[in-house]
mmCIF file of N, CA and C in Angstrom:
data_model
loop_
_atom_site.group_PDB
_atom_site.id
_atom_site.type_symbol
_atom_site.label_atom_id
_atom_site.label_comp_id
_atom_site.label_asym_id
_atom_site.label_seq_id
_atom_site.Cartn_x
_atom_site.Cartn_y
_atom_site.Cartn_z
ATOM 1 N N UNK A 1 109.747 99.153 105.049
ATOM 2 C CA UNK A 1 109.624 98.328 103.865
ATOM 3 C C UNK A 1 110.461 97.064 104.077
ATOM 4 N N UNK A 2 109.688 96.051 103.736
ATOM 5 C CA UNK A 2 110.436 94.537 103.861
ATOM 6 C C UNK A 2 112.075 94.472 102.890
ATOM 7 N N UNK A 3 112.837 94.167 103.327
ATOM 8 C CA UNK A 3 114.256 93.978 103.067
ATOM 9 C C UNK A 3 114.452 92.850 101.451
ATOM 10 N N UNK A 4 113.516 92.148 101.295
ATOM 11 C CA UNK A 4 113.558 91.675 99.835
ATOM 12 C C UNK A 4 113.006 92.608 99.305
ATOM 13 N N UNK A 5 111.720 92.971 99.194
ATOM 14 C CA UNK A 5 110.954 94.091 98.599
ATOM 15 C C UNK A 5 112.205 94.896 97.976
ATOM 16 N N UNK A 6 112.896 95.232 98.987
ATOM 17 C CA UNK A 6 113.952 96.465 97.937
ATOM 18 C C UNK A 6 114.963 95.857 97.686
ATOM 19 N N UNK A 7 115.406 94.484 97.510
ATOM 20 C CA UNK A 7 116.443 93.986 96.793
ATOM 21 C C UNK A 7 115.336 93.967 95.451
ATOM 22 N N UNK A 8 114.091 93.359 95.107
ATOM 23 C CA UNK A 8 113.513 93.439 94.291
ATOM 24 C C UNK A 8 113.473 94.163 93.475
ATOM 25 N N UNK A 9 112.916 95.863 94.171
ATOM 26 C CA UNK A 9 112.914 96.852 93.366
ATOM 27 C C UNK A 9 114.238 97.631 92.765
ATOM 28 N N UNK A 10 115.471 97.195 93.653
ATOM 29 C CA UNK A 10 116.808 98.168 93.354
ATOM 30 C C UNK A 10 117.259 97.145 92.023
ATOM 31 N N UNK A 11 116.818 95.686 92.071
ATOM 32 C CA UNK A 11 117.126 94.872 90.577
ATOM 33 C C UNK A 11 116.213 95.400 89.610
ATOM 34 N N UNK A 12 115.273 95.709 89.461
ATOM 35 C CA UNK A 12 114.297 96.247 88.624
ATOM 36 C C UNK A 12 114.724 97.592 88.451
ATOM 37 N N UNK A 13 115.430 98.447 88.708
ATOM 38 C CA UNK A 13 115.905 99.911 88.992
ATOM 39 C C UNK A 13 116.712 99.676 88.118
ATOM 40 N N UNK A 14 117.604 98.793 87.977
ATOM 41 C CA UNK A 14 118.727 98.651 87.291
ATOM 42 C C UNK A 14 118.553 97.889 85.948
ATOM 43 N N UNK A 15 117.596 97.432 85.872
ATOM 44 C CA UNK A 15 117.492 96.621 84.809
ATOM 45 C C UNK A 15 117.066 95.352 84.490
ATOM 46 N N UNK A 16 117.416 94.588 85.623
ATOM 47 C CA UNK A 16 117.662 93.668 85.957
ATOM 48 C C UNK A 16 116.345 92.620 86.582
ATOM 49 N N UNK A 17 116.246 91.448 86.454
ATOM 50 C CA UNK A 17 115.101 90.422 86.900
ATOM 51 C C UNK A 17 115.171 90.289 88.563
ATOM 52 N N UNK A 18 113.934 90.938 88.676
ATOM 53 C CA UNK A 18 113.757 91.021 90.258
ATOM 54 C C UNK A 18 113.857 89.894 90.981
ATOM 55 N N UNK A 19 113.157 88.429 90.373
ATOM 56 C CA UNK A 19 112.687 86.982 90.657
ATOM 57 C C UNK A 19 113.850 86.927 91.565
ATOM 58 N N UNK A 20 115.053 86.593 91.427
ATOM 59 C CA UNK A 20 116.075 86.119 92.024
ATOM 60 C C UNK A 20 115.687 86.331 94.006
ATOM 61 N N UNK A 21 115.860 87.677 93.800
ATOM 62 C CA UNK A 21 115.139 87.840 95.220
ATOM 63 C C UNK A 21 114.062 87.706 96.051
ATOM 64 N N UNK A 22 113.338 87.311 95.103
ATOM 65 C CA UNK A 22 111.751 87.034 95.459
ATOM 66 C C UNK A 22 111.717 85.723 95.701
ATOM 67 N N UNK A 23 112.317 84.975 94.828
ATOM 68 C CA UNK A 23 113.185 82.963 95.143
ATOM 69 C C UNK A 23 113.630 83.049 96.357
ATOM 70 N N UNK A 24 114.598 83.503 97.000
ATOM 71 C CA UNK A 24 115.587 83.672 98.103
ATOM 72 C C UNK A 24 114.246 84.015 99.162
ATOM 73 N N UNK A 25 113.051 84.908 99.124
ATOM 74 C CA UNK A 25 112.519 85.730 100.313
ATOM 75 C C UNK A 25 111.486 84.436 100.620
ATOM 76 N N UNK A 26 110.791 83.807 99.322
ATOM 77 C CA UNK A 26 109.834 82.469 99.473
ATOM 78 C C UNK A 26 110.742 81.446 100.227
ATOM 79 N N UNK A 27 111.661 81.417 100.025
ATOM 80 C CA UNK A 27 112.886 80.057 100.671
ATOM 81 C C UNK A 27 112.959 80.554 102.008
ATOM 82 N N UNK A 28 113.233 81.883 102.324
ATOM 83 C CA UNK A 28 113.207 81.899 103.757
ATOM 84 C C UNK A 28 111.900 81.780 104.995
ATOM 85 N N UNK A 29 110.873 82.137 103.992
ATOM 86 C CA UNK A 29 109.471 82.309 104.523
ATOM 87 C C UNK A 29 109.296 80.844 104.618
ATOM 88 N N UNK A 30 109.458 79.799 103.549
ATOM 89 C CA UNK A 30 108.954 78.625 103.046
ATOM 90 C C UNK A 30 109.809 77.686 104.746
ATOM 91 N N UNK A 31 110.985 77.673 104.897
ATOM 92 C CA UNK A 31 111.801 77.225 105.940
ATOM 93 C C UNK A 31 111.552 77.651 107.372
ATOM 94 N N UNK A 32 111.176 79.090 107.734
ATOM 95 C CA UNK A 32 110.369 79.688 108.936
ATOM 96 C C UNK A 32 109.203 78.652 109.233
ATOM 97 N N UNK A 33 108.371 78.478 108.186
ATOM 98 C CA UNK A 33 107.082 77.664 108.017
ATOM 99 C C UNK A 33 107.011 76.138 108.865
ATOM 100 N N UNK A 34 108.599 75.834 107.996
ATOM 101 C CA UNK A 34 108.952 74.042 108.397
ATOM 102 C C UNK A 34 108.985 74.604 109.626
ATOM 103 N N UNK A 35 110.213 75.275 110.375
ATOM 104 C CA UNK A 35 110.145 75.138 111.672
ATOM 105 C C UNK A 35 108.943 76.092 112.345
ATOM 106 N N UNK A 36 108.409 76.797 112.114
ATOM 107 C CA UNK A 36 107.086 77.140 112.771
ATOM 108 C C UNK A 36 105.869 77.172 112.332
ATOM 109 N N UNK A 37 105.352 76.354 112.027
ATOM 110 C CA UNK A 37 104.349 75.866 111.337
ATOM 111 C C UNK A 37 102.566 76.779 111.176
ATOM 112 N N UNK A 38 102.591 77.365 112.663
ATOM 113 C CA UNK A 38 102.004 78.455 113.208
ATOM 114 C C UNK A 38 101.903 79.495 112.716
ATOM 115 N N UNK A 39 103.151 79.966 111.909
ATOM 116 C CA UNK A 39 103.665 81.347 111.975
ATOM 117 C C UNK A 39 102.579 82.513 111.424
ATOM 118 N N UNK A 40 102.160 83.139 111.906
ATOM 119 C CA UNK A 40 101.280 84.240 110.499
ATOM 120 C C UNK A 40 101.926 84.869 110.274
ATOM 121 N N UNK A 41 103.173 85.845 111.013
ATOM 122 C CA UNK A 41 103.802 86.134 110.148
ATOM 123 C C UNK A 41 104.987 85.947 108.757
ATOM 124 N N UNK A 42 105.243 84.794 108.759
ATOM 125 C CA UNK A 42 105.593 83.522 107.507
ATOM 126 C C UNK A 42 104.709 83.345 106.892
ATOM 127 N N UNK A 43 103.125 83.325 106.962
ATOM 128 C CA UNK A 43 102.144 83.370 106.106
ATOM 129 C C UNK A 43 102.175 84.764 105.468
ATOM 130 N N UNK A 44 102.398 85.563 106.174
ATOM 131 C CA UNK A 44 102.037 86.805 105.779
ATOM 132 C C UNK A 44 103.109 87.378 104.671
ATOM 133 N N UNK A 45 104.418 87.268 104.982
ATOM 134 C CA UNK A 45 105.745 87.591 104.456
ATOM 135 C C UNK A 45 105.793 86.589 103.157
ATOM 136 N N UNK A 46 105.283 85.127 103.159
ATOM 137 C CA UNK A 46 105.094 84.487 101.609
ATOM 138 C C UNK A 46 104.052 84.608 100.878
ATOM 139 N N UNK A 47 103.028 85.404 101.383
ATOM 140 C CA UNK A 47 101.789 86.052 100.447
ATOM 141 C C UNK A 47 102.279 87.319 99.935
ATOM 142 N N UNK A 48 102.654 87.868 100.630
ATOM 143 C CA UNK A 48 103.650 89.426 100.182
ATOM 144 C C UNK A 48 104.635 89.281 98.726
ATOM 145 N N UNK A 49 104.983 88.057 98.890
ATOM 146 C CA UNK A 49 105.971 87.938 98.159
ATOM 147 C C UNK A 49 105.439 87.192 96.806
ATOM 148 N N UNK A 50 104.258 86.618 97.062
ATOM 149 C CA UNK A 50 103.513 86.001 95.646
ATOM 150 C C UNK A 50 102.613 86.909 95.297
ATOM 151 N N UNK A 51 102.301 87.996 95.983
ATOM 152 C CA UNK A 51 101.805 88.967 95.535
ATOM 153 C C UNK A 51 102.497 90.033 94.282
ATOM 154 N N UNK A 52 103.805 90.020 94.907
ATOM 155 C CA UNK A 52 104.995 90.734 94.450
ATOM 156 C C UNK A 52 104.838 90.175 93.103
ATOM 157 N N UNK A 53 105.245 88.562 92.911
ATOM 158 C CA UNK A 53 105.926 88.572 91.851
ATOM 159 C C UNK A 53 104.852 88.196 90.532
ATOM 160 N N UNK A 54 103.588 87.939 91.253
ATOM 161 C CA UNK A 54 102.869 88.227 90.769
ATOM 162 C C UNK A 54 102.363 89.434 89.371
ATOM 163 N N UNK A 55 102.767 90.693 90.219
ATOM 164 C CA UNK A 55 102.337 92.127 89.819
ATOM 165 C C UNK A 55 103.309 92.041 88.713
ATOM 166 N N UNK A 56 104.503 91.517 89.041
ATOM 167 C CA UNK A 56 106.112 91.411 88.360
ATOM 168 C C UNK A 56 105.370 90.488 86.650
ATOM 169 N N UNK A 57 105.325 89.469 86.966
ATOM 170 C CA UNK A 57 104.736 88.642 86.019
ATOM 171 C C UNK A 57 104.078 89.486 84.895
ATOM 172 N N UNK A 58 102.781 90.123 85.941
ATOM 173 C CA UNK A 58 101.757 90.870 84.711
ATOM 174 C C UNK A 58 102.360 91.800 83.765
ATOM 175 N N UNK A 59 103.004 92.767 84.603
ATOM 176 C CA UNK A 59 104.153 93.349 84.060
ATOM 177 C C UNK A 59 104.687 93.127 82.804
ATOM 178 N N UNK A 60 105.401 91.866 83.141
ATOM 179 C CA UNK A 60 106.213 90.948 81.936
ATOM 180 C C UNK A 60 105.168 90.644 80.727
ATOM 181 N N UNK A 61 104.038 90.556 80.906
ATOM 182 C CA UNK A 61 103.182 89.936 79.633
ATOM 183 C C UNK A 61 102.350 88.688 80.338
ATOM 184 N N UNK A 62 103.294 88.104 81.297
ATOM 185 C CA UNK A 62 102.945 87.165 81.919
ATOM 186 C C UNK A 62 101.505 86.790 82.804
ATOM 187 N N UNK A 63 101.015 85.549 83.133
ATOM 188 C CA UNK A 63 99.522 85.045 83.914
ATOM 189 C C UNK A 63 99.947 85.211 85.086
ATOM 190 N N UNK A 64 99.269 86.387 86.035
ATOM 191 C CA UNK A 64 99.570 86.225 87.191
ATOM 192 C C UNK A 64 98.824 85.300 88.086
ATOM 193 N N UNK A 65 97.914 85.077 87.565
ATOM 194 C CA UNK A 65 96.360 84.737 88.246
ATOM 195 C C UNK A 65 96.745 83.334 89.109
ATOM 196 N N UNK A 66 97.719 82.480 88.771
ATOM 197 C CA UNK A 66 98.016 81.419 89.382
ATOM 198 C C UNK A 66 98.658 81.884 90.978
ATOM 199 N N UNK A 67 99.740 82.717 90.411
ATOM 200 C CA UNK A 67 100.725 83.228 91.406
ATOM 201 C C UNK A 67 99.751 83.652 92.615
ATOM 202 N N UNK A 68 98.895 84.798 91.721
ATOM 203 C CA UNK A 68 97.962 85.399 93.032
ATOM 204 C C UNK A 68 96.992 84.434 93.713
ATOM 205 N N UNK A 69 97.196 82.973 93.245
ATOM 206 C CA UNK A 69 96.114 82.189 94.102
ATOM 207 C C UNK A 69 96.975 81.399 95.569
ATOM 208 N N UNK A 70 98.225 81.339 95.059
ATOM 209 C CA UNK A 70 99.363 80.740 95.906
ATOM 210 C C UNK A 70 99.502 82.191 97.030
ATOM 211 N N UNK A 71 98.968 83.237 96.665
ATOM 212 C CA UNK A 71 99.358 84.290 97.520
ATOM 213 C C UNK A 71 98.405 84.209 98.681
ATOM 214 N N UNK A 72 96.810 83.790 97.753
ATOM 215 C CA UNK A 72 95.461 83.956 98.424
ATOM 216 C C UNK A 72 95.893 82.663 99.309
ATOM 217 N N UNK A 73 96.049 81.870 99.263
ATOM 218 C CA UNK A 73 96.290 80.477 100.079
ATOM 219 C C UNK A 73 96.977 80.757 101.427
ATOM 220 N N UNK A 74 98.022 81.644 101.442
ATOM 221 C CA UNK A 74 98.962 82.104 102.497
ATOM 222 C C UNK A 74 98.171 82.812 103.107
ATOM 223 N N UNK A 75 97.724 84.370 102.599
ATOM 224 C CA UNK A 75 96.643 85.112 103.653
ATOM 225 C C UNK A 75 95.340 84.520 103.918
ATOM 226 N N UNK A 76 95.196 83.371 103.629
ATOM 227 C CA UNK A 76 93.896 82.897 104.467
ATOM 228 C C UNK A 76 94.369 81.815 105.381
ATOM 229 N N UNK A 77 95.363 81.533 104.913
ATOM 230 C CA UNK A 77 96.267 80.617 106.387
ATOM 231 C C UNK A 77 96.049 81.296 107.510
ATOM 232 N N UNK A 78 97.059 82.939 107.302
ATOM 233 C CA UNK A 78 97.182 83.786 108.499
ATOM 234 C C UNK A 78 95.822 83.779 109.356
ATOM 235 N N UNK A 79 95.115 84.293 108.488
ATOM 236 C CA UNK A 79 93.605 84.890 108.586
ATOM 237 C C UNK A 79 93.212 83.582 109.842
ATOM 238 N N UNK A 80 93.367 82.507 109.352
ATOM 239 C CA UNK A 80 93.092 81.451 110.057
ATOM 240 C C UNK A 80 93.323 81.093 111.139
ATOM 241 N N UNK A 81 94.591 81.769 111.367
ATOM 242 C CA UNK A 81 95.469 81.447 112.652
ATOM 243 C C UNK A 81 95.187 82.685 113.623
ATOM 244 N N UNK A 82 94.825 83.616 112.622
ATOM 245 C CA UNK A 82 94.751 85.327 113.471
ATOM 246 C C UNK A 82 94.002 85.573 112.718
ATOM 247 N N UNK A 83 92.180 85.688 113.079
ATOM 248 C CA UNK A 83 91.096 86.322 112.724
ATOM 249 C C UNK A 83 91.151 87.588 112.764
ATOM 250 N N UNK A 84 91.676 88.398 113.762
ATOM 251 C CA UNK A 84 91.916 89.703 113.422
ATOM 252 C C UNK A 84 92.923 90.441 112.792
ATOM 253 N N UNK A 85 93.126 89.855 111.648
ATOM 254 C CA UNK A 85 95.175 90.202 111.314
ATOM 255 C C UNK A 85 94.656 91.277 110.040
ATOM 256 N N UNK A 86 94.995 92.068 110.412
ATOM 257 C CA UNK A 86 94.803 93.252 109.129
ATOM 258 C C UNK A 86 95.334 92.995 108.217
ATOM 259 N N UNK A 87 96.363 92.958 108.708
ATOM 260 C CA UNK A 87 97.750 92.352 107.450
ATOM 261 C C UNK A 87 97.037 91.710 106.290
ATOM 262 N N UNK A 88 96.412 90.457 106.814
ATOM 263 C CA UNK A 88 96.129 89.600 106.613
ATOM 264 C C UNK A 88 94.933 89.553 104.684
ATOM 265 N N UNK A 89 93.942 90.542 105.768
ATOM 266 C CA UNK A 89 92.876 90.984 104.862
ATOM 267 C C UNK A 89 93.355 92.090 103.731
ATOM 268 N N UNK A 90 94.280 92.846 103.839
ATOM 269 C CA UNK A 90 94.444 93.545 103.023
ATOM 270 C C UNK A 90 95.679 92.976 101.960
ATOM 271 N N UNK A 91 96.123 91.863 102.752
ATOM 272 C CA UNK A 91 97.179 91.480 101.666
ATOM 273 C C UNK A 91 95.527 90.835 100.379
ATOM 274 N N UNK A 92 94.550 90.012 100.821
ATOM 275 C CA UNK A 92 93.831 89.352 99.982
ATOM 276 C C UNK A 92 92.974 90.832 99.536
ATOM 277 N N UNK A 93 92.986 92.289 100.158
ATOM 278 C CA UNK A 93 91.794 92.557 99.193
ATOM 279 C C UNK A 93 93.127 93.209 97.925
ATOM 280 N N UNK A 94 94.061 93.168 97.965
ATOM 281 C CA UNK A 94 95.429 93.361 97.099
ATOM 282 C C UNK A 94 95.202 92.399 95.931
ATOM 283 N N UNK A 95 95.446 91.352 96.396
ATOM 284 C CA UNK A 95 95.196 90.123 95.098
ATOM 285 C C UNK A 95 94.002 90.320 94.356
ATOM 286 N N UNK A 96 92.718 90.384 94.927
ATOM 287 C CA UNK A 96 91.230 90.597 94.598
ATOM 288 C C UNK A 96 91.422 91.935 94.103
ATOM 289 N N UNK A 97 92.456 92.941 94.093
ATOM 290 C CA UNK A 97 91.978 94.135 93.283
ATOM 291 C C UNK A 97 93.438 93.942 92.212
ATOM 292 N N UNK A 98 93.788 93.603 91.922
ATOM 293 C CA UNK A 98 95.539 93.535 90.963
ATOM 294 C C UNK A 98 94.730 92.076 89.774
ATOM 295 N N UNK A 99 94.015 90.962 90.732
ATOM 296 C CA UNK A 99 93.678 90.091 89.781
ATOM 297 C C UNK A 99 92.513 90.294 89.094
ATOM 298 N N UNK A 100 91.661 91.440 89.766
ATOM 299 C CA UNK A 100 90.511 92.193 88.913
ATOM 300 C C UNK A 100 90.990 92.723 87.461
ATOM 301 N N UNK A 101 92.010 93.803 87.875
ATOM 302 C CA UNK A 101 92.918 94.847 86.754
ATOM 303 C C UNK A 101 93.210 93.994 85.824
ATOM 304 N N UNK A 102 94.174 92.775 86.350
ATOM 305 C CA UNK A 102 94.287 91.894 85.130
ATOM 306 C C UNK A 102 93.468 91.215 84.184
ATOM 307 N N UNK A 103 92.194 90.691 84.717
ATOM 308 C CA UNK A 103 91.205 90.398 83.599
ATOM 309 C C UNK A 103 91.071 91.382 83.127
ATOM 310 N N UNK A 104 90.483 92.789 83.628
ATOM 311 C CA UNK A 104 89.776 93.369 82.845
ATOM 312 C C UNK A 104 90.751 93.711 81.598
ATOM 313 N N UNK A 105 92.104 94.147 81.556
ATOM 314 C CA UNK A 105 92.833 93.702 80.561
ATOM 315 C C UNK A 105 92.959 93.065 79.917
ATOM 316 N N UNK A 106 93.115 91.907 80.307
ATOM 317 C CA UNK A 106 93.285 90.940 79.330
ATOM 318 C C UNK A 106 91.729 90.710 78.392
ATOM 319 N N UNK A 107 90.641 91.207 79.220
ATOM 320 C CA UNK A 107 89.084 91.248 78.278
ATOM 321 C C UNK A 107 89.235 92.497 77.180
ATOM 322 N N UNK A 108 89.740 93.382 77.371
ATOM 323 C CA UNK A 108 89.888 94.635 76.494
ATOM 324 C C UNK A 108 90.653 94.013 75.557
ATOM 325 N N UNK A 109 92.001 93.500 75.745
ATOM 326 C CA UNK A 109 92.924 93.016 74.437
ATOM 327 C C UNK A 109 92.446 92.134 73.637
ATOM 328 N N UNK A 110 90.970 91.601 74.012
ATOM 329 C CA UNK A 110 90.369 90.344 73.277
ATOM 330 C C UNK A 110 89.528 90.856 72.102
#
């Protein structure tokens, strides 16, 4: 398991607003990026993480649907760079099934 992931979840364990760590994991992914511009796995590790806070958001009451498009943007980077990246595809069929759940919610509460 990725090393923000469980600063995330051990703040949420406690009570506490996960974001902080999820800020810090995009800043490091976001800076990997500057200097390797290439990277899929920096694509991959900042889709993970807008995925994350995403789910976090809905959670809250909050629109994830933006978040999960900034996520979709990253795994089709990878995808781009590495046609065969599993990673890659399953981080987007993640978004495509979490941003499904959320409409259909938000259509029921209507």
């Amino acid at each position: 398991m990725r090393l923000w992931l469980v600063f995330s979840l051990e703040r949420l364990h406690r009570g506490e607003d996960p974001v902080p760590s999820l800020d810090l994991a995009e800043k490091d992914f976001t800076r990997a990026l500057e200097v390797q511009k290439r990277s899929v796995d920096a694509y991959l590790g900042r889709g993970n993480v807008q995925y994350t806070r995403g789910y976090f958001a809905s959670r809250a009451g909050g629109d994830p649907l933006p978040i999960y498009a900034a996520g979709e943007e990253d795994f089709r980077r990878a995808l781009e760079l590495d046609p065969g990246s599993t990673a890659a595809r399953i981080g987007l069929g993640n978004l495509a099934l979490w941003a499904g759940i959320h409409l259909d919610a938000t259509r029921q509460e209507s």
